[in-house]
Amino acid sequence: MTSDSSRTVIVYHSGYGHTQRMAEAVAEGAGGTLIAIDAEGNVPEVGWDALASADAIIFGSPTYMGGPSWQFKKFADASSKPWFADVWKDKVFGGFTNSASMNGDKLNTLQYFVLLAGQHGGLWVSLAVKPANVKASKRDDPNRMGSYIAPMAQSDADAAPEEMSAGDLETGRLYGARVAGFAARLTNANRV
C-alpha cells in the first residue's frame, strides 16, 4: 500500500448475485476489499477487523420492499458494538444499491446508509457523476438512474447478474475510485 492509497472495505449483502456484481465493480474502482454479509446476516470476525482498520467503508444492499435487505439491517444493528467505542468515527463512507424496478424506492436504501454513516460519525461521499438524462442516453451510460447520493443500479427481475447494465457497473467503479480517493486525501492530510 502506497502513501497515496487508502484501505477501503465494501461490506454488502446480495440476494441473487446482482448486488455482488455491483460490489465487485465498486471494489475494482476503489482497490478495495470485499466483505460479504451471509444469508443469515452475519459477517466473519475477520470482516469486523477489516472494517475497524479501514479508512473508508462502502455499504451495499439490494433494495427489497423499499429498504435494505434484512440481512444488511442485522449487520447494521450489530454495528452498535463499534458505535459504542467510536471505532468508525471520522471514517469516509459511501454506499450503493440495486433493485429490479427503475425506481424501486432505492433512494430509501441510500438514505438508510447515509444515516447509518452519520450515526457512526462518518463522512459521506456523494456520487459526482452527472446523470445520463438526454434523448441520446443509453442503458449502458454511467448514472442512468440519475442519482446524486450514491450509485443506483437496476436489474430486471428475470435477468442474470451477467446481464447487468455496463453503465451501472461503470457508475459503481467510478464511485469506488471517488470514495477511495477522498479517503486517501484525508489520510494523507492527517499524516502531515
N, C-alpha and C. Protein backbone atom coordinates (compact mmCIF):
# COMPACT_ATOMS: atom_id res chain seq x y z
N MET A 1 0.86 -1.18 0.00
CA MET A 1 0.00 0.00 0.00
C MET A 1 0.90 1.23 0.00
N THR A 2 0.66 2.13 -0.94
CA THR A 2 1.47 3.33 -1.04
C THR A 2 0.90 4.42 -0.15
N SER A 3 1.65 5.52 -0.01
CA SER A 3 1.18 6.62 0.82
C SER A 3 0.00 7.35 0.18
N ASP A 4 -0.23 7.10 -1.12
CA ASP A 4 -1.36 7.73 -1.82
C ASP A 4 -2.60 6.85 -1.83
N SER A 5 -2.59 5.78 -1.08
CA SER A 5 -3.73 4.87 -1.10
C SER A 5 -4.45 4.87 0.25
N SER A 6 -5.60 4.25 0.23
CA SER A 6 -6.37 4.11 1.46
C SER A 6 -6.87 2.68 1.55
N ARG A 7 -7.27 2.30 2.72
CA ARG A 7 -7.88 0.98 2.93
C ARG A 7 -9.39 1.16 2.84
N THR A 8 -9.97 0.63 1.78
CA THR A 8 -11.41 0.73 1.55
C THR A 8 -12.02 -0.65 1.64
N VAL A 9 -13.09 -0.76 2.42
CA VAL A 9 -13.80 -2.02 2.59
C VAL A 9 -15.22 -1.86 2.08
N ILE A 10 -15.65 -2.79 1.25
CA ILE A 10 -17.00 -2.81 0.73
C ILE A 10 -17.72 -3.95 1.44
N VAL A 11 -18.68 -3.62 2.28
CA VAL A 11 -19.44 -4.62 3.02
C VAL A 11 -20.85 -4.64 2.43
N TYR A 12 -21.29 -5.82 1.99
CA TYR A 12 -22.53 -5.88 1.22
C TYR A 12 -23.27 -7.19 1.45
N HIS A 13 -24.57 -7.14 1.18
CA HIS A 13 -25.37 -8.35 1.09
C HIS A 13 -25.93 -8.44 -0.32
N SER A 14 -25.95 -9.63 -0.88
CA SER A 14 -26.51 -9.85 -2.21
C SER A 14 -27.42 -11.06 -2.16
N GLY A 15 -28.65 -10.87 -2.58
CA GLY A 15 -29.60 -11.97 -2.56
C GLY A 15 -29.51 -12.89 -3.76
N TYR A 16 -29.27 -12.32 -4.94
CA TYR A 16 -29.31 -13.11 -6.18
C TYR A 16 -28.08 -12.93 -7.06
N GLY A 17 -27.08 -12.20 -6.58
CA GLY A 17 -25.84 -12.04 -7.32
C GLY A 17 -25.66 -10.69 -7.99
N HIS A 18 -26.75 -9.93 -8.17
CA HIS A 18 -26.63 -8.63 -8.84
C HIS A 18 -25.87 -7.62 -7.97
N THR A 19 -26.21 -7.58 -6.69
CA THR A 19 -25.54 -6.64 -5.79
C THR A 19 -24.08 -7.05 -5.60
N GLN A 20 -23.81 -8.34 -5.62
CA GLN A 20 -22.42 -8.80 -5.54
C GLN A 20 -21.64 -8.30 -6.75
N ARG A 21 -22.24 -8.38 -7.92
CA ARG A 21 -21.56 -7.91 -9.13
C ARG A 21 -21.29 -6.41 -9.02
N MET A 22 -22.24 -5.66 -8.50
CA MET A 22 -22.04 -4.22 -8.30
C MET A 22 -20.92 -3.99 -7.28
N ALA A 23 -20.92 -4.79 -6.21
CA ALA A 23 -19.87 -4.67 -5.18
C ALA A 23 -18.49 -4.92 -5.79
N GLU A 24 -18.40 -5.87 -6.67
CA GLU A 24 -17.12 -6.17 -7.33
C GLU A 24 -16.66 -4.98 -8.18
N ALA A 25 -17.59 -4.32 -8.86
CA ALA A 25 -17.24 -3.14 -9.66
C ALA A 25 -16.76 -2.00 -8.75
N VAL A 26 -17.47 -1.79 -7.64
CA VAL A 26 -17.07 -0.75 -6.68
C VAL A 26 -15.68 -1.07 -6.13
N ALA A 27 -15.45 -2.32 -5.77
CA ALA A 27 -14.15 -2.73 -5.23
C ALA A 27 -13.04 -2.56 -6.25
N GLU A 28 -13.34 -2.83 -7.51
CA GLU A 28 -12.34 -2.63 -8.57
C GLU A 28 -11.93 -1.16 -8.63
N GLY A 29 -12.90 -0.27 -8.61
CA GLY A 29 -12.60 1.16 -8.65
C GLY A 29 -11.84 1.63 -7.43
N ALA A 30 -12.21 1.09 -6.29
CA ALA A 30 -11.61 1.52 -5.02
C ALA A 30 -10.29 0.82 -4.71
N GLY A 31 -10.02 -0.28 -5.41
CA GLY A 31 -8.89 -1.11 -5.00
C GLY A 31 -9.16 -1.66 -3.62
N GLY A 32 -10.44 -1.95 -3.34
CA GLY A 32 -10.88 -2.30 -2.00
C GLY A 32 -11.06 -3.78 -1.75
N THR A 33 -11.40 -4.07 -0.51
CA THR A 33 -11.63 -5.42 -0.02
C THR A 33 -13.12 -5.66 0.11
N LEU A 34 -13.58 -6.80 -0.37
CA LEU A 34 -14.98 -7.18 -0.28
C LEU A 34 -15.24 -8.01 0.98
N ILE A 35 -16.32 -7.67 1.68
CA ILE A 35 -16.79 -8.47 2.80
C ILE A 35 -18.27 -8.75 2.56
N ALA A 36 -18.60 -10.01 2.37
CA ALA A 36 -19.98 -10.38 2.11
C ALA A 36 -20.72 -10.63 3.43
N ILE A 37 -21.91 -10.08 3.52
CA ILE A 37 -22.83 -10.41 4.61
C ILE A 37 -23.55 -11.67 4.16
N ASP A 38 -23.49 -12.73 4.96
CA ASP A 38 -24.05 -14.00 4.50
C ASP A 38 -25.57 -14.03 4.57
N ALA A 39 -26.15 -15.14 4.15
CA ALA A 39 -27.60 -15.28 4.06
C ALA A 39 -28.29 -15.18 5.41
N GLU A 40 -27.53 -15.32 6.50
CA GLU A 40 -28.08 -15.18 7.85
C GLU A 40 -27.80 -13.80 8.44
N GLY A 41 -27.20 -12.91 7.65
CA GLY A 41 -26.94 -11.55 8.12
C GLY A 41 -25.68 -11.41 8.94
N ASN A 42 -24.76 -12.36 8.80
CA ASN A 42 -23.54 -12.35 9.61
C ASN A 42 -22.32 -11.97 8.79
N VAL A 43 -21.34 -11.41 9.48
CA VAL A 43 -20.03 -11.07 8.92
C VAL A 43 -19.00 -11.80 9.76
N PRO A 44 -17.99 -12.42 9.13
CA PRO A 44 -16.97 -13.11 9.93
C PRO A 44 -16.17 -12.13 10.78
N GLU A 45 -15.57 -12.61 11.84
CA GLU A 45 -14.79 -11.75 12.74
C GLU A 45 -13.69 -11.00 12.00
N VAL A 46 -13.07 -11.66 11.03
CA VAL A 46 -12.02 -11.00 10.25
C VAL A 46 -12.62 -9.82 9.47
N GLY A 47 -13.89 -9.90 9.10
CA GLY A 47 -14.56 -8.78 8.45
C GLY A 47 -14.70 -7.58 9.37
N TRP A 48 -15.09 -7.84 10.63
CA TRP A 48 -15.19 -6.75 11.60
C TRP A 48 -13.83 -6.10 11.83
N ASP A 49 -12.77 -6.91 11.84
CA ASP A 49 -11.42 -6.37 11.99
C ASP A 49 -11.05 -5.48 10.81
N ALA A 50 -11.38 -5.92 9.60
CA ALA A 50 -11.09 -5.13 8.40
C ALA A 50 -11.86 -3.81 8.43
N LEU A 51 -13.11 -3.84 8.87
CA LEU A 51 -13.90 -2.62 8.97
C LEU A 51 -13.29 -1.66 9.98
N ALA A 52 -12.78 -2.19 11.08
CA ALA A 52 -12.18 -1.35 12.12
C ALA A 52 -10.92 -0.65 11.61
N SER A 53 -10.15 -1.32 10.76
CA SER A 53 -8.90 -0.73 10.28
C SER A 53 -9.06 0.03 8.96
N ALA A 54 -10.25 0.04 8.41
CA ALA A 54 -10.49 0.72 7.12
C ALA A 54 -10.44 2.24 7.26
N ASP A 55 -10.03 2.89 6.19
CA ASP A 55 -10.15 4.35 6.09
C ASP A 55 -11.52 4.71 5.53
N ALA A 56 -12.06 3.83 4.68
CA ALA A 56 -13.36 4.07 4.06
C ALA A 56 -14.18 2.78 4.10
N ILE A 57 -15.48 2.94 4.33
CA ILE A 57 -16.43 1.83 4.35
C ILE A 57 -17.53 2.15 3.36
N ILE A 58 -17.79 1.21 2.45
CA ILE A 58 -18.86 1.37 1.47
C ILE A 58 -19.88 0.27 1.71
N PHE A 59 -21.12 0.69 1.96
CA PHE A 59 -22.23 -0.24 2.21
C PHE A 59 -22.90 -0.63 0.90
N GLY A 60 -23.37 -1.87 0.81
CA GLY A 60 -24.12 -2.29 -0.36
C GLY A 60 -25.22 -3.27 0.01
N SER A 61 -26.39 -3.06 -0.57
CA SER A 61 -27.52 -3.95 -0.34
C SER A 61 -28.51 -3.81 -1.48
N PRO A 62 -29.20 -4.90 -1.81
CA PRO A 62 -30.33 -4.74 -2.71
C PRO A 62 -31.43 -3.97 -1.98
N THR A 63 -32.30 -3.34 -2.73
CA THR A 63 -33.46 -2.70 -2.15
C THR A 63 -34.62 -3.69 -2.25
N TYR A 64 -35.10 -4.13 -1.11
CA TYR A 64 -36.25 -5.04 -1.02
C TYR A 64 -37.35 -4.31 -0.25
N MET A 65 -38.52 -4.26 -0.81
CA MET A 65 -39.67 -3.67 -0.11
C MET A 65 -39.37 -2.27 0.42
N GLY A 66 -38.64 -1.48 -0.37
CA GLY A 66 -38.40 -0.08 -0.04
C GLY A 66 -37.26 0.19 0.92
N GLY A 67 -36.39 -0.77 1.16
CA GLY A 67 -35.27 -0.55 2.06
C GLY A 67 -34.22 -1.64 1.87
N PRO A 68 -33.14 -1.58 2.66
CA PRO A 68 -32.11 -2.63 2.55
C PRO A 68 -32.65 -3.98 3.01
N SER A 69 -31.99 -5.02 2.59
CA SER A 69 -32.38 -6.38 2.98
C SER A 69 -32.29 -6.55 4.50
N TRP A 70 -33.04 -7.52 5.03
CA TRP A 70 -32.99 -7.75 6.48
C TRP A 70 -31.59 -8.18 6.90
N GLN A 71 -30.88 -8.86 6.00
CA GLN A 71 -29.52 -9.29 6.33
C GLN A 71 -28.62 -8.08 6.55
N PHE A 72 -28.79 -7.05 5.70
CA PHE A 72 -27.99 -5.84 5.90
C PHE A 72 -28.40 -5.14 7.19
N LYS A 73 -29.70 -5.12 7.47
CA LYS A 73 -30.16 -4.47 8.71
C LYS A 73 -29.61 -5.19 9.95
N LYS A 74 -29.50 -6.51 9.88
CA LYS A 74 -28.92 -7.25 11.00
C LYS A 74 -27.46 -6.83 11.19
N PHE A 75 -26.72 -6.70 10.09
CA PHE A 75 -25.35 -6.22 10.16
C PHE A 75 -25.31 -4.82 10.77
N ALA A 76 -26.21 -3.94 10.31
CA ALA A 76 -26.24 -2.56 10.82
C ALA A 76 -26.51 -2.55 12.31
N ASP A 77 -27.44 -3.40 12.77
CA ASP A 77 -27.71 -3.48 14.21
C ASP A 77 -26.49 -3.97 14.97
N ALA A 78 -25.77 -4.94 14.38
CA ALA A 78 -24.57 -5.46 15.04
C ALA A 78 -23.45 -4.41 15.07
N SER A 79 -23.54 -3.40 14.20
CA SER A 79 -22.50 -2.36 14.21
C SER A 79 -22.63 -1.44 15.41
N SER A 80 -23.60 -1.69 16.28
CA SER A 80 -23.70 -0.90 17.51
C SER A 80 -22.48 -1.13 18.41
N LYS A 81 -21.84 -2.30 18.29
CA LYS A 81 -20.63 -2.55 19.09
C LYS A 81 -19.51 -1.58 18.70
N PRO A 82 -19.16 -1.44 17.41
CA PRO A 82 -18.17 -0.41 17.08
C PRO A 82 -18.67 1.01 17.34
N TRP A 83 -19.98 1.22 17.25
CA TRP A 83 -20.55 2.54 17.53
C TRP A 83 -20.27 2.96 18.98
N PHE A 84 -20.48 2.05 19.94
CA PHE A 84 -20.24 2.37 21.35
C PHE A 84 -18.81 2.82 21.60
N ALA A 85 -17.87 2.26 20.86
CA ALA A 85 -16.45 2.58 21.06
C ALA A 85 -15.93 3.61 20.05
N ASP A 86 -16.80 4.21 19.24
CA ASP A 86 -16.40 5.19 18.22
C ASP A 86 -15.35 4.63 17.26
N VAL A 87 -15.42 3.34 16.98
CA VAL A 87 -14.43 2.70 16.12
C VAL A 87 -14.49 3.23 14.69
N TRP A 88 -15.68 3.56 14.20
CA TRP A 88 -15.82 4.03 12.82
C TRP A 88 -15.91 5.55 12.73
N LYS A 89 -15.74 6.25 13.81
CA LYS A 89 -15.83 7.71 13.81
C LYS A 89 -14.78 8.31 12.88
N ASP A 90 -15.19 9.30 12.11
CA ASP A 90 -14.34 10.04 11.17
C ASP A 90 -13.87 9.22 9.98
N LYS A 91 -14.43 8.04 9.77
CA LYS A 91 -14.13 7.29 8.55
C LYS A 91 -14.95 7.88 7.40
N VAL A 92 -14.51 7.61 6.19
CA VAL A 92 -15.23 8.01 4.98
C VAL A 92 -16.21 6.89 4.64
N PHE A 93 -17.43 7.28 4.26
CA PHE A 93 -18.48 6.29 3.95
C PHE A 93 -19.10 6.53 2.58
N GLY A 94 -19.61 5.47 2.03
CA GLY A 94 -20.37 5.50 0.79
C GLY A 94 -21.31 4.31 0.76
N GLY A 95 -22.06 4.17 -0.32
CA GLY A 95 -22.98 3.05 -0.44
C GLY A 95 -23.52 2.94 -1.84
N PHE A 96 -24.20 1.83 -2.10
CA PHE A 96 -24.83 1.59 -3.40
C PHE A 96 -25.95 0.58 -3.22
N THR A 97 -26.88 0.57 -4.17
CA THR A 97 -27.99 -0.36 -4.11
C THR A 97 -28.45 -0.76 -5.50
N ASN A 98 -29.27 -1.77 -5.55
CA ASN A 98 -29.79 -2.33 -6.79
C ASN A 98 -31.22 -2.81 -6.53
N SER A 99 -32.08 -2.66 -7.52
CA SER A 99 -33.42 -3.27 -7.45
C SER A 99 -33.88 -3.61 -8.84
N ALA A 100 -34.97 -4.35 -8.93
CA ALA A 100 -35.49 -4.78 -10.23
C ALA A 100 -36.21 -3.65 -10.97
N SER A 101 -36.80 -2.73 -10.25
CA SER A 101 -37.56 -1.65 -10.88
C SER A 101 -36.68 -0.43 -11.11
N MET A 102 -37.09 0.42 -12.04
CA MET A 102 -36.32 1.64 -12.32
C MET A 102 -36.21 2.51 -11.07
N ASN A 103 -37.32 2.69 -10.35
CA ASN A 103 -37.28 3.44 -9.10
C ASN A 103 -37.06 2.45 -7.97
N GLY A 104 -38.04 1.63 -7.70
CA GLY A 104 -37.89 0.61 -6.68
C GLY A 104 -37.64 1.13 -5.28
N ASP A 105 -37.81 2.44 -5.09
CA ASP A 105 -37.57 3.08 -3.80
C ASP A 105 -36.13 2.92 -3.33
N LYS A 106 -35.21 2.89 -4.29
CA LYS A 106 -33.78 2.77 -3.97
C LYS A 106 -33.28 3.95 -3.12
N LEU A 107 -33.88 5.11 -3.30
CA LEU A 107 -33.44 6.28 -2.53
C LEU A 107 -33.55 6.02 -1.04
N ASN A 108 -34.58 5.30 -0.61
CA ASN A 108 -34.73 4.99 0.82
C ASN A 108 -33.55 4.18 1.34
N THR A 109 -33.07 3.25 0.54
CA THR A 109 -31.92 2.44 0.95
C THR A 109 -30.67 3.30 1.09
N LEU A 110 -30.45 4.17 0.11
CA LEU A 110 -29.28 5.05 0.19
C LEU A 110 -29.37 5.99 1.38
N GLN A 111 -30.57 6.51 1.65
CA GLN A 111 -30.74 7.38 2.81
C GLN A 111 -30.49 6.62 4.11
N TYR A 112 -30.89 5.35 4.15
CA TYR A 112 -30.60 4.50 5.31
C TYR A 112 -29.08 4.43 5.53
N PHE A 113 -28.33 4.24 4.43
CA PHE A 113 -26.87 4.16 4.54
C PHE A 113 -26.28 5.48 5.03
N VAL A 114 -26.78 6.60 4.51
CA VAL A 114 -26.28 7.91 4.93
C VAL A 114 -26.51 8.09 6.43
N LEU A 115 -27.69 7.74 6.90
CA LEU A 115 -28.00 7.87 8.32
C LEU A 115 -27.12 6.95 9.16
N LEU A 116 -26.90 5.72 8.70
CA LEU A 116 -26.03 4.80 9.44
C LEU A 116 -24.62 5.37 9.52
N ALA A 117 -24.12 5.92 8.42
CA ALA A 117 -22.79 6.55 8.44
C ALA A 117 -22.77 7.72 9.42
N GLY A 118 -23.85 8.51 9.43
CA GLY A 118 -23.94 9.65 10.34
C GLY A 118 -23.96 9.21 11.79
N GLN A 119 -24.66 8.13 12.07
CA GLN A 119 -24.69 7.63 13.45
C GLN A 119 -23.31 7.22 13.93
N HIS A 120 -22.50 6.75 12.99
CA HIS A 120 -21.13 6.36 13.34
C HIS A 120 -20.16 7.54 13.33
N GLY A 121 -20.66 8.75 13.02
CA GLY A 121 -19.80 9.92 12.99
C GLY A 121 -18.92 9.98 11.77
N GLY A 122 -19.39 9.38 10.67
CA GLY A 122 -18.59 9.32 9.46
C GLY A 122 -18.88 10.44 8.48
N LEU A 123 -18.11 10.49 7.42
CA LEU A 123 -18.20 11.49 6.37
C LEU A 123 -18.68 10.81 5.09
N TRP A 124 -19.83 11.26 4.55
CA TRP A 124 -20.42 10.64 3.36
C TRP A 124 -19.86 11.26 2.09
N VAL A 125 -19.57 10.43 1.08
CA VAL A 125 -19.09 10.89 -0.22
C VAL A 125 -20.21 10.70 -1.24
N SER A 126 -20.54 11.78 -1.95
CA SER A 126 -21.58 11.73 -2.98
C SER A 126 -21.02 11.14 -4.28
N LEU A 127 -21.91 10.89 -5.22
CA LEU A 127 -21.54 10.23 -6.47
C LEU A 127 -20.72 11.12 -7.41
N ALA A 128 -21.16 12.34 -7.67
CA ALA A 128 -20.45 13.30 -8.52
C ALA A 128 -20.27 12.81 -9.96
N VAL A 129 -21.25 12.07 -10.47
CA VAL A 129 -21.30 11.70 -11.89
C VAL A 129 -22.62 12.26 -12.42
N LYS A 130 -22.53 13.14 -13.40
CA LYS A 130 -23.74 13.75 -13.95
C LYS A 130 -24.66 12.66 -14.51
N PRO A 131 -25.99 12.86 -14.38
CA PRO A 131 -26.92 11.85 -14.88
C PRO A 131 -26.96 11.78 -16.40
N ALA A 132 -27.20 10.60 -16.90
CA ALA A 132 -27.41 10.38 -18.34
C ALA A 132 -28.90 10.60 -18.59
N ASN A 133 -29.29 11.84 -18.88
CA ASN A 133 -30.72 12.15 -18.95
C ASN A 133 -31.13 12.95 -20.18
N VAL A 134 -30.45 12.70 -21.30
CA VAL A 134 -30.84 13.32 -22.56
C VAL A 134 -31.32 12.23 -23.52
N LYS A 135 -31.94 12.65 -24.63
CA LYS A 135 -32.51 11.68 -25.57
C LYS A 135 -31.47 10.70 -26.09
N ALA A 136 -30.24 11.14 -26.21
CA ALA A 136 -29.18 10.27 -26.73
C ALA A 136 -28.67 9.27 -25.70
N SER A 137 -29.08 9.40 -24.46
CA SER A 137 -28.61 8.50 -23.40
C SER A 137 -29.05 7.07 -23.65
N LYS A 138 -28.21 6.15 -23.26
CA LYS A 138 -28.47 4.71 -23.44
C LYS A 138 -28.43 3.99 -22.09
N ARG A 139 -28.93 2.77 -22.08
CA ARG A 139 -28.97 1.95 -20.87
C ARG A 139 -27.58 1.73 -20.27
N ASP A 140 -26.57 1.72 -21.10
CA ASP A 140 -25.22 1.43 -20.62
C ASP A 140 -24.39 2.68 -20.35
N ASP A 141 -25.05 3.84 -20.24
CA ASP A 141 -24.34 5.06 -19.86
C ASP A 141 -24.21 5.13 -18.34
N PRO A 142 -23.11 5.71 -17.85
CA PRO A 142 -22.97 5.88 -16.39
C PRO A 142 -24.08 6.78 -15.83
N ASN A 143 -24.48 6.46 -14.62
CA ASN A 143 -25.51 7.17 -13.86
C ASN A 143 -26.81 7.37 -14.63
N ARG A 144 -27.26 6.31 -15.28
CA ARG A 144 -28.53 6.37 -16.00
C ARG A 144 -29.71 6.50 -15.04
N MET A 145 -29.52 6.17 -13.76
CA MET A 145 -30.58 6.29 -12.76
C MET A 145 -30.71 7.72 -12.25
N GLY A 146 -29.72 8.57 -12.52
CA GLY A 146 -29.78 9.97 -12.13
C GLY A 146 -29.65 10.21 -10.64
N SER A 147 -28.87 9.39 -9.97
CA SER A 147 -28.67 9.53 -8.52
C SER A 147 -27.54 10.50 -8.23
N TYR A 148 -27.64 11.19 -7.13
CA TYR A 148 -26.57 12.08 -6.69
C TYR A 148 -25.94 11.59 -5.39
N ILE A 149 -26.70 10.91 -4.54
CA ILE A 149 -26.20 10.46 -3.25
C ILE A 149 -25.14 9.38 -3.42
N ALA A 150 -25.44 8.40 -4.28
CA ALA A 150 -24.56 7.26 -4.49
C ALA A 150 -25.14 6.43 -5.65
N PRO A 151 -24.41 5.43 -6.12
CA PRO A 151 -24.89 4.65 -7.26
C PRO A 151 -26.15 3.85 -6.98
N MET A 152 -27.03 3.87 -7.98
CA MET A 152 -28.21 3.02 -8.02
C MET A 152 -28.10 2.16 -9.28
N ALA A 153 -28.40 0.90 -9.14
CA ALA A 153 -28.41 0.00 -10.30
C ALA A 153 -29.80 -0.60 -10.44
N GLN A 154 -30.13 -0.97 -11.67
CA GLN A 154 -31.41 -1.61 -11.95
C GLN A 154 -31.14 -2.89 -12.72
N SER A 155 -31.66 -3.99 -12.21
CA SER A 155 -31.50 -5.29 -12.86
C SER A 155 -32.88 -5.91 -13.03
N ASP A 156 -33.24 -6.22 -14.26
CA ASP A 156 -34.55 -6.83 -14.49
C ASP A 156 -34.69 -8.09 -13.63
N ALA A 157 -35.90 -8.31 -13.13
CA ALA A 157 -36.15 -9.41 -12.19
C ALA A 157 -35.82 -10.77 -12.79
N ASP A 158 -35.92 -10.90 -14.10
CA ASP A 158 -35.65 -12.19 -14.74
C ASP A 158 -34.28 -12.22 -15.44
N ALA A 159 -33.41 -11.26 -15.10
CA ALA A 159 -32.08 -11.19 -15.72
C ALA A 159 -31.01 -11.75 -14.79
N ALA A 160 -30.05 -12.43 -15.38
CA ALA A 160 -28.92 -12.96 -14.62
C ALA A 160 -27.97 -11.81 -14.27
N PRO A 161 -27.15 -11.97 -13.24
CA PRO A 161 -26.18 -10.92 -12.89
C PRO A 161 -25.28 -10.54 -14.07
N GLU A 162 -24.98 -11.49 -14.94
CA GLU A 162 -24.12 -11.22 -16.10
C GLU A 162 -24.78 -10.27 -17.08
N GLU A 163 -26.10 -10.07 -16.96
CA GLU A 163 -26.83 -9.20 -17.88
C GLU A 163 -27.00 -7.78 -17.35
N MET A 164 -26.34 -7.46 -16.25
CA MET A 164 -26.46 -6.11 -15.69
C MET A 164 -25.96 -5.06 -16.66
N SER A 165 -26.48 -3.86 -16.53
CA SER A 165 -26.06 -2.73 -17.36
C SER A 165 -24.58 -2.42 -17.13
N ALA A 166 -23.84 -2.33 -18.24
CA ALA A 166 -22.43 -1.94 -18.14
C ALA A 166 -22.31 -0.53 -17.57
N GLY A 167 -23.30 0.31 -17.83
CA GLY A 167 -23.28 1.67 -17.28
C GLY A 167 -23.43 1.68 -15.78
N ASP A 168 -24.30 0.81 -15.25
CA ASP A 168 -24.45 0.72 -13.79
C ASP A 168 -23.16 0.25 -13.15
N LEU A 169 -22.51 -0.73 -13.77
CA LEU A 169 -21.25 -1.24 -13.23
C LEU A 169 -20.15 -0.19 -13.32
N GLU A 170 -20.13 0.58 -14.41
CA GLU A 170 -19.14 1.65 -14.55
C GLU A 170 -19.40 2.75 -13.52
N THR A 171 -20.67 3.03 -13.25
CA THR A 171 -21.01 4.01 -12.21
C THR A 171 -20.44 3.55 -10.87
N GLY A 172 -20.60 2.26 -10.57
CA GLY A 172 -20.05 1.70 -9.33
C GLY A 172 -18.53 1.80 -9.29
N ARG A 173 -17.89 1.50 -10.40
CA ARG A 173 -16.43 1.57 -10.46
C ARG A 173 -15.94 3.01 -10.23
N LEU A 174 -16.58 3.96 -10.90
CA LEU A 174 -16.20 5.37 -10.74
C LEU A 174 -16.41 5.82 -9.29
N TYR A 175 -17.50 5.37 -8.70
CA TYR A 175 -17.79 5.75 -7.31
C TYR A 175 -16.77 5.15 -6.34
N GLY A 176 -16.43 3.89 -6.54
CA GLY A 176 -15.41 3.27 -5.69
C GLY A 176 -14.10 4.05 -5.73
N ALA A 177 -13.71 4.48 -6.94
CA ALA A 177 -12.48 5.26 -7.08
C ALA A 177 -12.63 6.61 -6.37
N ARG A 178 -13.80 7.23 -6.45
CA ARG A 178 -14.01 8.52 -5.80
C ARG A 178 -13.92 8.40 -4.27
N VAL A 179 -14.59 7.39 -3.71
CA VAL A 179 -14.57 7.21 -2.26
C VAL A 179 -13.15 6.92 -1.78
N ALA A 180 -12.46 6.01 -2.45
CA ALA A 180 -11.09 5.67 -2.05
C ALA A 180 -10.17 6.87 -2.20
N GLY A 181 -10.35 7.64 -3.27
CA GLY A 181 -9.52 8.83 -3.48
C GLY A 181 -9.74 9.88 -2.40
N PHE A 182 -10.99 10.07 -2.02
CA PHE A 182 -11.31 11.02 -0.96
C PHE A 182 -10.69 10.56 0.36
N ALA A 183 -10.82 9.27 0.65
CA ALA A 183 -10.23 8.73 1.88
C ALA A 183 -8.71 8.87 1.88
N ALA A 184 -8.09 8.65 0.73
CA ALA A 184 -6.63 8.79 0.63
C ALA A 184 -6.21 10.23 0.89
N ARG A 185 -6.94 11.19 0.34
CA ARG A 185 -6.60 12.60 0.59
C ARG A 185 -6.70 12.93 2.07
N LEU A 186 -7.74 12.46 2.73
CA LEU A 186 -7.88 12.71 4.16
C LEU A 186 -6.78 12.02 4.96
N THR A 187 -6.51 10.78 4.61
CA THR A 187 -5.47 10.01 5.31
C THR A 187 -4.13 10.69 5.16
N ASN A 188 -3.79 11.10 3.93
CA ASN A 188 -2.50 11.75 3.68
C ASN A 188 -2.43 13.11 4.38
N ALA A 189 -3.54 13.84 4.43
CA ALA A 189 -3.56 15.14 5.13
C ALA A 189 -3.31 14.97 6.62
N ASN A 190 -3.80 13.86 7.17
CA ASN A 190 -3.63 13.60 8.60
C ASN A 190 -2.20 13.14 8.93
N ARG A 191 -1.48 12.66 7.93
CA ARG A 191 -0.10 12.21 8.14
C ARG A 191 0.89 13.37 8.17
N VAL A 192 0.48 14.51 7.61
CA VAL A 192 1.39 15.66 7.51
C VAL A 192 1.57 16.32 8.86
